Structures are given as structure tokens and as C-alpha cells.
């Protein structure tokens, strides 16, 4: 047994035997050797509970979730605490996050029954029982259809009762790949608006964005029936399915047929590399897509035929596609296409008017160095450092929250200089009041002039002029004094997550 596990076991024994002072002392030692993790805050929260410090316990538990949002004990304990405080909406959210961690069995059934009693407390017992029977029958239909993909099963052969709670508020699921923190941003905002909205991610990344439900899709072969059960549960519980990046709940899009047969609502949200199947369209958007390395290391790498096949399969079941300035790529697939602005939780991005760095600090944080034009940015920065004294920081493989601290200290953020339009990273930095440099092509200015005419804060640069643009910023920083404020104002007007979610809600209602 590792030292970490031995210490945790000892702390648990001390708490269970009410040796609280000893447990607290051992927890101090635990933190000194760098072992702070969800269990540390879970133990601290439990001790706070024993000592009657309810609010402090909640704070400890919530800190613990920043390390691992999927921790069962913490989510369950928060559910209990908010239930006791009669903050039932929060209680349900945490209980359902805990429920997703459980496999089929008595423990999950017991927790589900507790959730039902809280969620439907205004209904009589018979209605609650009938509702659960209905959802279990929907789940069984979904499960059997997944397990028998070559047979078209009829929902009414499995669903024999009606849901007596017909006026239930819609529940929304965002799935199943996190793109630039958008799933979490939507789900969080809708929760603030009083809707049960959850994010489900199948694909772990170094960015470590928060998520309500997580399942590593790479583990599906090790627990296929368990995965089928979770997918079937999701289908039975939710009303609106907002999918991302050509990814749905089940490989091969089998879930789409089930959801459509159940007459539930679906949209697909495309983001870029999932729809750039036409090189000719891409070249219209940016001439720099013609660069040899972009063609060879980006476009030739994309499986364009598979992408087209995916869009064709998806659009057989989903009529509505959502994009941000990518409609040219998807217009031949969906019956309706909506432009949805990138969403930012303004409260999480502190506006910083001045950074007061002794030395100018320029930051570049590419997720794809070829696609972002990193080679040209680094070359220009190195040449300029031979003439001027400034700091150039290249960020790679860092958690989002850690990287954000560096962005806050920057004088200039360089996003991409290839694609022709700003992505979420540029908008996030604008929200912080940063000067942001990225390429905006004539195509984007012409096609989306209503968007870019409002935004005079972005400094457009490309591979041909990145050296000159950076030098101008270094030499003439004063002329950019107002661009940071303009960027913040633009984001508040166009990208505030609340405004974006109001738009999404109208789209959902029209499905």
C-alpha cells in the first residue's frame, strides 16, 4: 500500500472513531507532503460537518471538486447538505452527478428514489412511482435497441405507461466532447437560469475543463454493458440533446435513431475541424490555407470522406445545425442552420485595465501549432528579441485555469494568424481586457460584417506581416491603450453566456 493510501486510511479511521484533533493533525501532515487532492478536502469537509461548520464544509467540498468534479463522495455529501438546507435544485444537481458514477444495482436505485422524492416533491407518491416506471421503460427500449442494432424496435412495445408529470421543465444534456469549455459554459449558465442542464464528456484532455458527467470512451470495451446502461439512462432522463463536434452518445450514431423515435429534441453543434471537408471552401475563407504545411499537416490529415459521411448520417436524424461562422461548410446537410456566438461566462474573466509589467510580455497558446501559424509567430518574436527587450511566452499542455493566470499578466495575446477569424481563446482574452492579435480575412469581414464592424479591438495579423505588427505594438503601445476596453465591451455585448443561452433556449423551443 502506498504512503498516500496508508495516510488516507488512517485519517478515515480517526474520523470514524471521533478522534477529530488527531485527524486534523494528520491532515496537516498530509498537505505538507503535497498530497492535497479531492480526498483531502472531503476529509476536511466531513470534520467541518462534525464540528457544526456547515458553510465551511460546503466550501471544502466545492474546492475538492475543482480537483475532480466526478468525486462520488463529495458530490453525494453536497447533495445531502443542500437537501438539509432546503436548496433542492442544487441538491438534485449534485446527487445526479453522484448517481452517474454508480453501476446498476440497489445503491443506484436507492439514490434515484431519493432524487425523485426531492425533484417531484410537489407530486403524490403514485405520480412519482408512475413517472419512474415510464422512464425505466424508456430506458429499457433504448437499451434493447442498442443491443439489437440490426432490428428496428418499436418504442410502444416497451413503453406501456404515460408520464403523469407532463409539464416537467426541459432537461438538457450537452455531449459528448468538450470544445473550448463551451459545454460546461452552457450547462452552468442554464443551471443559473433554473434548468437542469448537464455536460457529458467522453474525451479527457490536458485542459481539464469542468464537466458534470465523465466517461472515458476508451474504456468501452472493458465495460460495454455498463456503457450501454449509462447511455440508456441519459436517453431516458433528458429532453434536449445538444451534441458537439459530430459526436453523440453512442458510436455509429445508433442513439440518434432512438432519440428521434422517442420524439425528443436534438441539435448538432459544429466547430471547425469536424466540418472542414472542402479545401476549396477553406481557401475562400483564408488564402493562408494554401500554405504547404497547412495543406500537408492539417488538411491532408483530415479524413474528409469520413467527415462527409458523418454529416450525412447525422443529418438523417438531426435537422438543425449550429455553427459560429462556418455555415458554408454545412449548408448542404442541415435543414436549418443557426449562427450561435461563442459563449463566455463574463464573471469568470476579470477585466484587467493595466498590468504594469516592467518588461513587455507577449503570450501565444496554440492548441494546434500548424493551424495557428505558431512557426511564423515564433520566428518573428525571436528576430524582434534581437532588437528589443521583451518576454515571449509559448504555452502548451497546461490546464486552462493555470494558463489563464499567465494570460492575465500579458500585454499582448497572439491567437492564430492562419484561419481568418478569431476563436474562443481570442474572445476569452478580450474579456480580460487584453490586446489580442489574430488574422481576420476579407472573407470574414465581408460575410459577417455585422459582427466584425462592432469589433475594432482585434489587431489583424498574418504570416506576411506578423513581424511588422508585433514591432508596431512594441514601439507604439500607447496607441493600443483603448483596445482592451473595447474588446471587453464587445464580449459583454455579444458573447455573454447568458445572452447566448437565451438564444439557445429559443432554438430549443422551436425544435
XYZ file of C-alpha atoms in Angstrom:
511
model
C 0.000 0.000 0.000
C 1.355 3.432 -0.999
C 2.027 6.112 1.604
C -0.897 8.173 0.270
C -3.340 5.279 0.780
C -1.983 4.471 4.227
C -2.441 8.058 5.390
C -5.953 8.274 3.926
C -6.954 5.030 5.623
C -5.588 6.240 8.958
C -7.417 9.583 8.685
C -10.658 7.777 7.885
C -10.207 5.532 10.940
C -9.573 8.535 13.198
C -12.691 10.350 11.928
C -14.861 7.245 12.264
C -13.677 6.834 15.862
C -14.257 10.542 16.589
C -10.577 11.361 17.094
C -11.049 14.688 15.347
C -7.989 16.545 16.694
C -5.726 13.677 15.678
C -7.336 13.520 12.250
C -6.818 17.261 11.729
C -3.180 16.965 12.728
C -2.621 14.126 10.283
C -4.357 16.124 7.563
C -1.820 18.913 8.112
C 0.975 16.416 7.560
C -0.926 15.117 4.538
C -0.917 18.586 2.949
C 2.751 19.229 3.777
C 3.924 16.343 1.608
C 1.930 17.632 -1.359
C -0.944 15.211 -1.220
C -3.793 17.702 -1.399
C -6.454 16.134 -3.607
C -10.229 15.577 -3.512
C -9.979 13.224 -0.534
C -8.114 15.880 1.497
C -10.966 18.357 1.068
C -13.510 15.604 1.540
C -11.985 14.759 4.948
C -11.805 18.442 5.871
C -15.437 18.892 4.892
C -16.520 15.917 6.997
C -14.611 17.276 10.011
C -16.279 20.669 9.491
C -19.649 18.899 9.477
C -18.880 17.108 12.722
C -17.901 20.451 14.247
C -21.135 22.050 13.023
C -19.440 24.311 10.454
C -21.883 23.676 7.587
C -20.882 26.547 5.292
C -17.192 25.790 5.762
C -17.887 22.139 4.944
C -19.603 23.155 1.707
C -16.644 25.345 0.807
C -14.194 22.487 1.410
C -16.256 20.073 -0.671
C -16.543 22.546 -3.545
C -12.765 23.096 -3.537
C -12.371 19.329 -3.707
C -14.479 19.229 -6.868
C -12.035 21.590 -8.596
C -9.534 18.736 -8.409
C -12.012 16.083 -9.546
C -15.565 17.055 -10.450
C -16.508 13.359 -10.571
C -15.668 12.506 -6.953
C -18.649 10.465 -5.755
C -18.329 11.135 -2.011
C -18.051 14.894 -2.406
C -20.962 15.169 -4.833
C -23.102 12.946 -2.613
C -22.243 14.892 0.548
C -23.039 18.186 -1.165
C -26.362 16.717 -2.240
C -27.158 15.850 1.372
C -26.075 19.257 2.673
C -28.142 21.206 0.176
C -31.105 18.934 0.829
C -30.822 19.767 4.545
C -30.606 23.469 3.656
C -33.740 23.018 1.513
C -31.839 24.235 -1.539
C -33.364 21.445 -3.561
C -32.210 22.434 -7.038
C -28.541 22.323 -6.001
C -29.178 19.103 -4.124
C -30.540 17.435 -7.265
C -27.574 18.607 -9.365
C -25.004 17.076 -7.005
C -26.988 13.891 -6.416
C -27.275 13.296 -10.167
C -23.561 13.838 -10.624
C -23.023 11.165 -7.969
C -25.651 8.878 -9.495
C -23.831 8.779 -12.833
C -20.836 7.192 -11.072
C -22.880 4.198 -9.899
C -23.480 0.971 -11.772
C -26.840 -0.750 -11.909
C -27.890 -2.106 -8.544
C -29.523 -1.400 -5.235
C -27.294 1.540 -4.322
C -28.183 3.399 -7.504
C -31.891 2.565 -7.183
C -31.883 3.940 -3.635
C -30.206 7.182 -4.698
C -32.568 7.505 -7.685
C -35.562 7.142 -5.373
C -34.160 9.880 -3.123
C -33.668 12.180 -6.117
C -37.211 11.513 -7.331
C -38.697 12.376 -3.941
C -36.827 15.686 -3.917
C -37.333 16.562 -7.574
C -41.036 15.753 -7.611
C -41.875 16.692 -4.037
C -44.973 18.571 -5.206
C -46.493 15.389 -6.655
C -48.155 12.499 -4.878
C -46.425 9.159 -4.394
C -48.435 7.411 -7.130
C -47.437 10.004 -9.717
C -43.761 9.667 -8.766
C -43.910 5.871 -8.999
C -45.678 6.073 -12.370
C -43.111 8.553 -13.669
C -40.231 6.281 -12.695
C -41.924 3.273 -14.334
C -42.281 5.335 -17.527
C -38.610 6.397 -17.528
C -37.455 2.850 -16.771
C -39.474 1.620 -19.754
C -37.912 4.288 -21.987
C -34.517 3.220 -20.717
C -35.249 -0.442 -21.448
C -36.341 0.387 -25.002
C -33.128 2.350 -25.557
C -31.003 -0.432 -24.100
C -32.610 -3.167 -26.187
C -32.311 -1.125 -29.384
C -28.602 -0.572 -28.755
C -28.052 -4.262 -28.021
C -30.026 -5.245 -31.142
C -28.885 -2.680 -33.717
C -29.993 -4.706 -36.762
C -33.621 -4.820 -35.604
C -35.892 -1.766 -35.675
C -37.643 -1.976 -32.333
C -40.887 -0.144 -31.689
C -40.910 2.129 -28.619
C -44.545 1.292 -27.813
C -43.625 -2.375 -27.383
C -41.664 -1.302 -24.312
C -43.331 1.907 -23.134
C -46.727 0.911 -21.767
C -47.468 3.822 -19.444
C -47.597 7.583 -19.835
C -45.543 10.042 -17.862
C -48.043 11.669 -15.473
C -45.694 14.636 -14.997
C -46.170 16.100 -18.469
C -45.436 19.744 -17.670
C -41.960 18.986 -16.422
C -39.353 21.630 -17.304
C -36.989 20.534 -20.054
C -33.744 18.862 -19.094
C -30.738 19.458 -21.343
C -27.678 17.297 -21.965
C -24.538 18.549 -23.748
C -22.480 15.732 -25.239
C -20.052 14.223 -25.794
C -16.817 16.102 -26.456
C -15.836 19.338 -24.736
C -14.835 22.044 -27.187
C -13.188 25.119 -25.660
C -15.210 24.858 -22.442
C -18.479 25.551 -24.272
C -20.429 22.561 -22.934
C -19.576 23.492 -19.374
C -20.356 27.162 -20.024
C -23.800 26.345 -21.440
C -24.651 23.860 -18.698
C -23.514 26.223 -15.949
C -25.493 29.149 -17.353
C -28.666 27.134 -17.790
C -28.344 25.956 -14.180
C -28.257 29.623 -13.133
C -31.456 30.073 -15.143
C -33.102 27.240 -13.182
C -32.815 24.479 -15.787
C -31.334 21.066 -15.181
C -28.527 21.113 -17.737
C -25.526 18.799 -17.636
C -22.357 18.273 -19.654
C -21.147 14.786 -20.600
C -17.595 14.340 -21.878
C -16.118 11.134 -23.304
C -12.704 12.544 -24.193
C -10.204 13.609 -21.489
C -7.742 16.386 -22.370
C -4.930 18.243 -20.628
C -7.117 21.352 -20.381
C -9.152 19.727 -17.569
C -12.388 21.615 -18.147
C -15.099 21.007 -15.575
C -17.820 18.526 -16.515
C -20.908 17.069 -14.840
C -20.612 13.534 -16.206
C -17.476 11.849 -17.491
C -16.937 8.500 -19.166
C -13.660 7.620 -20.886
C -14.749 6.284 -24.285
C -11.507 4.306 -24.443
C -12.861 2.094 -21.643
C -15.972 0.999 -23.558
C -14.576 -2.424 -24.477
C -13.878 -3.198 -20.819
C -17.415 -2.452 -19.666
C -19.673 -2.495 -22.710
C -22.892 -3.347 -20.866
C -22.157 -0.697 -18.238
C -21.663 1.868 -21.002
C -24.907 0.835 -22.692
C -26.691 1.243 -19.366
C -25.350 4.795 -18.893
C -26.315 5.816 -22.436
C -29.797 4.357 -21.976
C -30.170 6.238 -18.691
C -29.178 9.526 -20.364
C -31.691 8.962 -23.164
C -34.476 8.259 -20.666
C -33.765 11.261 -18.450
C -33.251 14.138 -20.894
C -35.454 16.059 -23.315
C -32.969 18.164 -25.318
C -29.784 16.634 -26.725
C -27.232 19.233 -27.792
C -24.391 17.374 -29.472
C -20.908 18.683 -30.257
C -18.301 18.081 -32.944
C -20.129 15.226 -34.753
C -20.043 13.256 -31.510
C -23.171 11.762 -29.947
C -23.910 9.340 -27.114
C -23.050 6.109 -28.905
C -20.502 5.157 -31.592
C -22.036 4.846 -35.045
C -24.884 7.250 -34.162
C -27.215 4.439 -33.100
C -28.546 6.684 -30.341
C -29.883 9.218 -32.868
C -32.472 6.784 -34.209
C -33.607 6.015 -30.679
C -33.885 9.666 -29.668
C -35.790 10.516 -32.846
C -38.193 7.587 -32.343
C -38.872 8.950 -28.855
C -39.634 12.359 -30.443
C -37.066 14.134 -28.313
C -35.204 17.263 -29.441
C -31.709 17.266 -30.968
C -29.213 19.734 -32.443
C -25.664 19.236 -33.692
C -23.105 21.957 -32.980
C -20.154 22.007 -35.384
C -16.916 23.794 -34.576
C -14.330 23.598 -37.347
C -12.178 20.539 -37.843
C -15.328 18.412 -37.799
C -16.728 20.099 -40.941
C -13.792 21.429 -42.991
C -14.302 18.758 -45.626
C -13.870 21.149 -48.575
C -10.438 22.577 -49.228
C -11.918 24.914 -51.839
C -14.290 26.490 -49.309
C -11.486 26.807 -46.773
C -9.298 28.667 -49.287
C -12.116 31.183 -49.787
C -12.033 31.875 -46.057
C -8.260 32.290 -45.824
C -5.592 32.317 -48.509
C -3.122 31.014 -45.938
C -4.764 27.607 -46.043
C -2.806 27.273 -49.305
C 0.493 27.225 -47.427
C 2.225 23.901 -47.990
C 2.481 22.952 -44.306
C -1.188 23.765 -43.718
C -2.204 21.601 -46.661
C 0.091 18.710 -45.749
C -0.087 18.769 -41.940
C -3.693 19.862 -41.470
C -5.997 19.382 -44.452
C -4.371 16.228 -45.798
C -4.506 14.831 -42.261
C -8.287 15.325 -42.042
C -10.383 12.364 -43.157
C -12.657 14.408 -45.391
C -14.684 11.492 -46.757
C -15.374 10.195 -43.264
C -16.349 13.730 -42.234
C -18.853 13.988 -45.082
C -20.218 10.539 -44.248
C -20.648 11.548 -40.592
C -22.511 14.725 -41.530
C -24.744 12.771 -43.893
C -25.603 10.191 -41.211
C -26.192 12.858 -38.569
C -28.404 15.000 -40.804
C -30.629 11.986 -41.492
C -31.808 12.339 -37.898
C -30.932 15.906 -36.882
C -32.485 18.775 -38.838
C -30.828 21.697 -37.060
C -27.146 22.566 -37.128
C -25.446 25.233 -35.013
C -22.211 26.962 -36.038
C -20.133 30.055 -35.465
C -19.310 31.438 -38.922
C -18.955 28.006 -40.529
C -22.307 27.750 -42.317
C -20.655 27.470 -45.755
C -19.349 24.016 -44.778
C -22.666 22.588 -43.535
C -25.309 24.263 -45.708
C -25.806 21.105 -47.803
C -26.602 18.939 -44.777
C -28.977 20.502 -42.257
C -32.475 21.779 -42.997
C -31.877 24.757 -40.711
C -28.629 26.415 -39.621
C -28.294 28.904 -36.777
C -25.345 31.155 -36.020
C -24.505 30.939 -32.319
C -21.897 33.286 -30.889
C -19.116 31.858 -28.756
C -20.160 31.901 -25.090
C -18.111 33.281 -22.200
C -19.025 33.425 -18.528
C -18.086 37.059 -18.042
C -17.897 36.684 -14.264
C -15.003 34.228 -14.604
C -12.862 36.625 -16.635
C -11.639 39.564 -14.591
C -11.222 42.760 -16.580
C -7.647 43.990 -16.125
C -7.089 47.562 -17.251
C -3.326 47.699 -16.714
C -0.743 45.012 -15.956
C 2.252 47.282 -15.233
C 4.898 44.817 -16.426
C 8.483 46.056 -16.212
C 9.148 44.114 -19.391
C 6.611 43.745 -22.212
C 5.012 40.297 -22.102
C 3.651 38.623 -25.261
C 1.849 35.266 -24.937
C 0.902 32.642 -27.532
C -1.005 29.475 -26.540
C -1.710 27.240 -29.542
C -3.730 24.034 -29.309
C -2.541 23.168 -32.833
C 0.744 24.828 -33.783
C 0.404 24.250 -37.516
C -3.168 25.522 -37.718
C -2.426 28.543 -35.522
C 0.676 29.586 -37.501
C 2.960 29.173 -34.484
C 6.081 28.784 -36.636
C 5.712 32.297 -38.055
C 4.907 33.811 -34.668
C 7.998 32.274 -33.023
C 10.267 33.307 -35.905
C 9.051 36.902 -35.709
C 9.362 37.025 -31.914
C 12.933 35.670 -31.950
C 14.045 38.210 -34.549
C 12.448 41.036 -32.616
C 14.083 39.916 -29.374
C 17.418 40.642 -31.023
C 16.345 44.309 -31.238
C 14.005 44.791 -28.281
C 13.823 43.607 -24.674
C 10.523 41.765 -24.173
C 9.307 38.402 -22.919
C 7.701 35.897 -25.275
C 5.831 33.021 -23.618
C 4.691 29.921 -25.514
C 2.086 27.933 -23.557
C 1.448 24.269 -24.323
C -0.103 21.350 -22.417
C -1.231 23.458 -19.459
C -4.542 23.273 -17.602
C -6.920 26.045 -18.620
C -7.146 27.640 -15.171
C -3.352 27.661 -14.766
C -2.842 29.161 -18.207
C -5.455 31.844 -17.530
C -3.244 33.283 -14.768
C -0.499 33.837 -17.346
C -2.914 35.428 -19.818
C -3.959 37.891 -17.120
C -0.367 39.159 -16.876
C 0.148 39.570 -20.625
C 0.385 42.842 -22.533
C -0.446 41.143 -25.827
C -2.038 37.813 -26.717
C -1.325 36.339 -30.137
C -4.042 33.866 -31.157
C -3.978 32.406 -34.685
C -2.678 34.026 -37.879
C -3.945 31.461 -40.414
C -7.658 30.657 -40.106
C -9.155 34.048 -40.894
C -11.349 34.536 -37.832
C -10.970 34.667 -34.027
C -11.761 31.608 -31.932
C -12.797 31.258 -28.321
C -9.292 31.883 -26.988
C -9.239 35.337 -28.582
C -12.651 36.138 -27.114
C -11.638 34.960 -23.634
C -8.600 37.234 -23.717
C -10.720 40.134 -24.967
C -12.966 39.549 -21.944
C -9.921 40.116 -19.726
C -9.193 43.414 -21.467
C -6.151 42.056 -23.280
C -4.811 43.330 -26.581
C -5.395 40.431 -28.975
C -3.709 39.804 -32.307
C -5.191 37.357 -34.818
C -5.883 37.110 -38.529
C -9.259 38.319 -39.822
C -9.555 37.698 -43.549
C -11.521 39.729 -46.084
C -13.975 36.824 -46.334
C -14.926 37.088 -42.663
C -15.134 40.883 -42.822
C -17.449 40.629 -45.843
C -19.624 37.670 -44.803
C -20.003 38.599 -41.138
C -19.600 42.381 -41.259
C -22.418 42.819 -38.713
C -20.163 41.001 -36.216
C -16.760 42.467 -37.061
C -17.952 46.033 -37.633
C -18.730 46.096 -33.905
C -15.281 44.822 -33.001
C -12.452 47.270 -33.529
C -10.307 45.815 -30.785
C -8.674 42.918 -32.643
C -5.272 43.542 -34.241
C -5.293 41.624 -37.519
C -2.011 39.928 -38.433
C -0.960 37.162 -40.815
C 2.216 35.245 -41.765
C 3.225 38.003 -44.189
C 3.103 40.865 -41.697
C 3.351 39.306 -38.215
C 6.885 40.751 -37.747
C 5.735 44.293 -38.586
C 2.568 44.002 -36.493
C 4.467 42.814 -33.423
C 7.105 45.531 -33.869
C 4.414 48.192 -34.163
C 2.881 47.008 -30.901
C 6.276 47.032 -29.163
C 7.103 50.545 -30.358
C 3.661 52.121 -30.107
C 1.953 50.530 -27.125
C 0.160 53.752 -26.238
C -1.979 53.698 -29.363
C -3.418 50.379 -28.193
C -4.445 51.665 -24.769
C -8.158 51.603 -25.570
C -8.358 48.344 -27.499
C -8.500 46.212 -24.354
C -11.558 48.079 -23.048
C -13.188 47.899 -26.471
C -12.644 44.146 -26.540
C -14.219 43.685 -23.123
C -17.220 45.771 -24.177
C -17.611 43.753 -27.377
C -17.597 40.446 -25.490
C -20.114 41.730 -22.942
C -22.458 42.717 -25.772
C -22.037 39.653 -27.980
C -20.588 36.713 -26.055
C -22.051 36.910 -22.555
C -23.064 33.316 -21.813
C -26.461 34.412 -20.504
C -27.303 36.130 -23.799
C -26.053 33.156 -25.793
C -28.130 30.740 -23.721
C -31.247 32.869 -24.226
C -30.633 32.383 -27.962
C -30.181 28.637 -27.455
C -33.386 28.393 -25.427
C -35.343 29.969 -28.279
C -33.803 27.472 -30.690
C -34.720 24.564 -28.385
C -38.300 25.784 -28.105
C -38.588 25.877 -31.891
C -37.426 22.293 -32.444
